[in-house]
Amino acid sequence: MKKPRVLLLASCLLFAGMSSCQKDDADVTILSPVAGSYYGEEPCNSEPYTVDIYNQSDAKNGKVFISNLYGLGDVYEATVSGNTITLPPTPYSYVAGGKTYKGNITATGTLEGSVITIKYTLDGDDPEQCTFVGDREFRGPTVQGG
């Protein structure tokens, strides 16, 4: 007699767990037109890489996060106006060949269709000017890559 109760309880817990996951998925909203993952390249890096741009929970504040610009892996706060993204002078730091490089990174970018072009400047220990051009990696529920 106790087995049916245990099975019923397990079934209820399983169903409750699945229904809460579905609710979480419905809460995800893309609020910024530039939000996405962009796979591309630039002349300043030898290998292509991905830049991720994602919105904050309140898109009305005009801010997004941009990560991995210049392949650094860092996350920076930027502003968005329409299809244009702007990164004000923001400190960066990275280690290469046992040496630490520091300075500020500044960037502006524009999204046209699924392609983003971001022009950026690094000042400080390793000055650089470069342009990243990337294609949005995810364009729908079944299409990946470019």
PDB file of C-alpha atoms in Angstrom:
ATOM      1  CA  MET A   1       0.000   0.000   0.000  1.00  0.00           C
ATOM      2  CA  LYS A   2       2.864   2.416   0.633  1.00  0.00           C
ATOM      3  CA  LYS A   3       4.335   1.990  -2.887  1.00  0.00           C
ATOM      4  CA  PRO A   4       1.432   3.726  -4.683  1.00  0.00           C
ATOM      5  CA  ARG A   5       1.713   6.714  -2.313  1.00  0.00           C
ATOM      6  CA  VAL A   6       5.455   6.965  -2.932  1.00  0.00           C
ATOM      7  CA  LEU A   7       4.928   6.737  -6.701  1.00  0.00           C
ATOM      8  CA  LEU A   8       2.181   9.356  -6.519  1.00  0.00           C
ATOM      9  CA  LEU A   9       4.425  11.675  -4.489  1.00  0.00           C
ATOM     10  CA  ALA A  10       7.340  11.163  -6.906  1.00  0.00           C
ATOM     11  CA  SER A  11       5.062  11.870  -9.883  1.00  0.00           C
ATOM     12  CA  CYS A  12       3.787  15.068  -8.262  1.00  0.00           C
ATOM     13  CA  LEU A  13       7.326  16.262  -7.507  1.00  0.00           C
ATOM     14  CA  LEU A  14       8.464  15.497 -11.048  1.00  0.00           C
ATOM     15  CA  PHE A  15       5.493  17.357 -12.545  1.00  0.00           C
ATOM     16  CA  ALA A  16       6.022  20.352 -10.225  1.00  0.00           C
ATOM     17  CA  GLY A  17       9.699  20.492 -11.185  1.00  0.00           C
ATOM     18  CA  MET A  18       8.927  20.464 -14.918  1.00  0.00           C
ATOM     19  CA  SER A  19       6.250  23.122 -14.656  1.00  0.00           C
ATOM     20  CA  SER A  20       8.594  25.484 -12.790  1.00  0.00           C
ATOM     21  CA  CYS A  21      11.236  25.074 -15.514  1.00  0.00           C
ATOM     22  CA  GLN A  22       8.709  26.010 -18.156  1.00  0.00           C
ATOM     23  CA  LYS A  23       7.823  29.155 -16.235  1.00  0.00           C
ATOM     24  CA  ASP A  24      11.506  30.164 -16.023  1.00  0.00           C
ATOM     25  CA  ASP A  25      11.921  29.778 -19.790  1.00  0.00           C
ATOM     26  CA  ALA A  26       8.971  32.101 -20.403  1.00  0.00           C
ATOM     27  CA  ASP A  27      10.651  34.840 -18.328  1.00  0.00           C
ATOM     28  CA  VAL A  28      13.632  35.196 -20.715  1.00  0.00           C
ATOM     29  CA  THR A  29      13.235  38.277 -22.881  1.00  0.00           C
ATOM     30  CA  ILE A  30      15.594  39.828 -25.421  1.00  0.00           C
ATOM     31  CA  LEU A  31      15.251  43.541 -24.758  1.00  0.00           C
ATOM     32  CA  SER A  32      18.052  45.002 -26.880  1.00  0.00           C
ATOM     33  CA  PRO A  33      18.332  44.667 -30.670  1.00  0.00           C
ATOM     34  CA  VAL A  34      22.101  44.197 -30.381  1.00  0.00           C
ATOM     35  CA  ALA A  35      21.888  41.383 -27.809  1.00  0.00           C
ATOM     36  CA  GLY A  36      23.386  38.123 -29.033  1.00  0.00           C
ATOM     37  CA  SER A  37      26.566  36.149 -29.630  1.00  0.00           C
ATOM     38  CA  TYR A  38      28.679  37.212 -32.584  1.00  0.00           C
ATOM     39  CA  TYR A  39      31.361  35.007 -34.099  1.00  0.00           C
ATOM     40  CA  GLY A  40      33.932  36.897 -36.100  1.00  0.00           C
ATOM     41  CA  GLU A  41      37.453  38.045 -36.594  1.00  0.00           C
ATOM     42  CA  GLU A  42      39.673  41.065 -36.690  1.00  0.00           C
ATOM     43  CA  PRO A  43      43.206  41.752 -37.854  1.00  0.00           C
ATOM     44  CA  CYS A  44      44.475  42.236 -34.264  1.00  0.00           C
ATOM     45  CA  ASN A  45      43.859  38.594 -33.280  1.00  0.00           C
ATOM     46  CA  SER A  46      45.068  35.552 -35.167  1.00  0.00           C
ATOM     47  CA  GLU A  47      42.005  33.392 -34.425  1.00  0.00           C
ATOM     48  CA  PRO A  48      38.278  34.128 -34.778  1.00  0.00           C
ATOM     49  CA  TYR A  49      36.392  34.419 -31.506  1.00  0.00           C
ATOM     50  CA  THR A  50      32.953  35.182 -30.056  1.00  0.00           C
ATOM     51  CA  VAL A  51      31.781  38.482 -28.579  1.00  0.00           C
ATOM     52  CA  ASP A  52      28.660  38.278 -26.414  1.00  0.00           C
ATOM     53  CA  ILE A  53      26.298  41.190 -25.851  1.00  0.00           C
ATOM     54  CA  TYR A  54      23.441  40.798 -23.411  1.00  0.00           C
ATOM     55  CA  ASN A  55      20.925  43.205 -21.944  1.00  0.00           C
ATOM     56  CA  GLN A  56      20.309  44.064 -18.362  1.00  0.00           C
ATOM     57  CA  SER A  57      16.931  43.224 -16.872  1.00  0.00           C
ATOM     58  CA  ASP A  58      15.789  46.819 -17.447  1.00  0.00           C
ATOM     59  CA  ALA A  59      16.372  47.638 -21.124  1.00  0.00           C
ATOM     60  CA  LYS A  60      14.847  51.073 -20.683  1.00  0.00           C
ATOM     61  CA  ASN A  61      18.076  52.177 -19.022  1.00  0.00           C
ATOM     62  CA  GLY A  62      19.828  51.778 -22.412  1.00  0.00           C
ATOM     63  CA  LYS A  63      22.616  49.613 -21.004  1.00  0.00           C
ATOM     64  CA  VAL A  64      24.009  46.234 -22.050  1.00  0.00           C
ATOM     65  CA  PHE A  65      26.991  44.101 -21.160  1.00  0.00           C
ATOM     66  CA  ILE A  66      29.613  43.208 -23.759  1.00  0.00           C
ATOM     67  CA  SER A  67      32.056  40.383 -23.083  1.00  0.00           C
ATOM     68  CA  ASN A  68      35.207  39.088 -24.726  1.00  0.00           C
ATOM     69  CA  LEU A  69      35.945  42.135 -26.866  1.00  0.00           C
ATOM     70  CA  TYR A  70      39.557  41.836 -28.136  1.00  0.00           C
ATOM     71  CA  GLY A  71      39.363  38.245 -26.872  1.00  0.00           C
ATOM     72  CA  LEU A  72      40.068  39.393 -23.309  1.00  0.00           C
ATOM     73  CA  GLY A  73      37.141  37.583 -21.701  1.00  0.00           C
ATOM     74  CA  ASP A  74      36.291  40.653 -19.610  1.00  0.00           C
ATOM     75  CA  VAL A  75      32.755  42.004 -19.283  1.00  0.00           C
ATOM     76  CA  TYR A  76      32.136  45.720 -19.836  1.00  0.00           C
ATOM     77  CA  GLU A  77      29.016  47.848 -19.436  1.00  0.00           C
ATOM     78  CA  ALA A  78      28.041  49.697 -22.603  1.00  0.00           C
ATOM     79  CA  THR A  79      25.115  51.817 -23.779  1.00  0.00           C
ATOM     80  CA  VAL A  80      22.774  51.142 -26.685  1.00  0.00           C
ATOM     81  CA  SER A  81      20.788  53.507 -28.840  1.00  0.00           C
ATOM     82  CA  GLY A  82      18.851  51.684 -31.559  1.00  0.00           C
ATOM     83  CA  ASN A  83      21.374  49.447 -33.350  1.00  0.00           C
ATOM     84  CA  THR A  84      24.431  51.327 -32.060  1.00  0.00           C
ATOM     85  CA  ILE A  85      26.505  50.246 -29.053  1.00  0.00           C
ATOM     86  CA  THR A  86      28.991  52.504 -27.255  1.00  0.00           C
ATOM     87  CA  LEU A  87      31.608  51.504 -24.706  1.00  0.00           C
ATOM     88  CA  PRO A  88      33.004  54.532 -22.859  1.00  0.00           C
ATOM     89  CA  PRO A  89      36.665  54.477 -21.750  1.00  0.00           C
ATOM     90  CA  THR A  90      36.823  51.483 -19.418  1.00  0.00           C
ATOM     91  CA  PRO A  91      39.877  49.979 -17.681  1.00  0.00           C
ATOM     92  CA  TYR A  92      41.234  46.665 -18.987  1.00  0.00           C
ATOM     93  CA  SER A  93      44.039  44.393 -17.869  1.00  0.00           C
ATOM     94  CA  TYR A  94      45.474  41.186 -19.289  1.00  0.00           C
ATOM     95  CA  VAL A  95      48.585  39.040 -18.957  1.00  0.00           C
ATOM     96  CA  ALA A  96      50.586  37.842 -21.959  1.00  0.00           C
ATOM     97  CA  GLY A  97      54.034  36.314 -21.904  1.00  0.00           C
ATOM     98  CA  GLY A  98      54.279  36.850 -18.146  1.00  0.00           C
ATOM     99  CA  LYS A  99      53.719  40.611 -18.503  1.00  0.00           C
ATOM    100  CA  THR A 100      50.619  42.505 -17.374  1.00  0.00           C
ATOM    101  CA  TYR A 101      49.180  45.064 -19.769  1.00  0.00           C
ATOM    102  CA  LYS A 102      46.790  47.776 -18.545  1.00  0.00           C
ATOM    103  CA  GLY A 103      44.932  50.688 -20.040  1.00  0.00           C
ATOM    104  CA  ASN A 104      41.481  51.754 -21.203  1.00  0.00           C
ATOM    105  CA  ILE A 105      39.321  50.284 -23.940  1.00  0.00           C
ATOM    106  CA  THR A 106      36.804  52.402 -25.869  1.00  0.00           C
ATOM    107  CA  ALA A 107      34.445  51.111 -28.568  1.00  0.00           C
ATOM    108  CA  THR A 108      31.544  51.931 -30.863  1.00  0.00           C
ATOM    109  CA  GLY A 109      29.620  49.415 -32.911  1.00  0.00           C
ATOM    110  CA  THR A 110      26.715  49.111 -35.283  1.00  0.00           C
ATOM    111  CA  LEU A 111      24.443  46.161 -36.013  1.00  0.00           C
ATOM    112  CA  GLU A 112      23.242  45.765 -39.614  1.00  0.00           C
ATOM    113  CA  GLY A 113      21.074  42.704 -40.110  1.00  0.00           C
ATOM    114  CA  SER A 114      22.916  39.906 -38.307  1.00  0.00           C
ATOM    115  CA  VAL A 115      26.391  41.462 -38.634  1.00  0.00           C
ATOM    116  CA  ILE A 116      27.933  43.680 -35.980  1.00  0.00           C
ATOM    117  CA  THR A 117      30.968  45.883 -36.612  1.00  0.00           C
ATOM    118  CA  ILE A 118      32.744  47.142 -33.497  1.00  0.00           C
ATOM    119  CA  LYS A 119      35.627  49.599 -33.776  1.00  0.00           C
ATOM    120  CA  TYR A 120      37.686  49.801 -30.617  1.00  0.00           C
ATOM    121  CA  THR A 121      40.794  51.434 -29.251  1.00  0.00           C
ATOM    122  CA  LEU A 122      43.071  50.261 -26.463  1.00  0.00           C
ATOM    123  CA  ASP A 123      45.390  52.787 -24.875  1.00  0.00           C
ATOM    124  CA  GLY A 124      47.967  52.296 -22.166  1.00  0.00           C
ATOM    125  CA  ASP A 125      50.688  49.617 -22.155  1.00  0.00           C
ATOM    126  CA  ASP A 126      49.637  47.944 -25.419  1.00  0.00           C
ATOM    127  CA  PRO A 127      47.944  50.542 -27.669  1.00  0.00           C
ATOM    128  CA  GLU A 128      45.834  49.070 -30.435  1.00  0.00           C
ATOM    129  CA  GLN A 129      43.078  50.108 -32.835  1.00  0.00           C
ATOM    130  CA  CYS A 130      41.057  47.393 -34.436  1.00  0.00           C
ATOM    131  CA  THR A 131      37.680  46.439 -35.880  1.00  0.00           C
ATOM    132  CA  PHE A 132      35.777  43.286 -34.963  1.00  0.00           C
ATOM    133  CA  VAL A 133      33.236  42.069 -37.540  1.00  0.00           C
ATOM    134  CA  GLY A 134      30.989  39.250 -36.361  1.00  0.00           C
ATOM    135  CA  ASP A 135      27.877  37.419 -37.474  1.00  0.00           C
ATOM    136  CA  ARG A 136      25.157  36.542 -34.986  1.00  0.00           C
ATOM    137  CA  GLU A 137      25.653  32.885 -34.043  1.00  0.00           C
ATOM    138  CA  PHE A 138      22.053  32.047 -33.229  1.00  0.00           C
ATOM    139  CA  ARG A 139      19.307  33.124 -35.616  1.00  0.00           C
ATOM    140  CA  GLY A 140      16.441  30.874 -34.657  1.00  0.00           C
ATOM    141  CA  PRO A 141      15.442  27.672 -32.941  1.00  0.00           C
ATOM    142  CA  THR A 142      17.103  25.380 -35.504  1.00  0.00           C
ATOM    143  CA  VAL A 143      19.845  27.420 -37.188  1.00  0.00           C
ATOM    144  CA  GLN A 144      23.300  27.715 -35.593  1.00  0.00           C
ATOM    145  CA  GLY A 145      26.383  29.445 -36.967  1.00  0.00           C
ATOM    146  CA  GLY A 146      26.917  31.499 -40.061  1.00  0.00           C
TER     147      GLY A 146
END
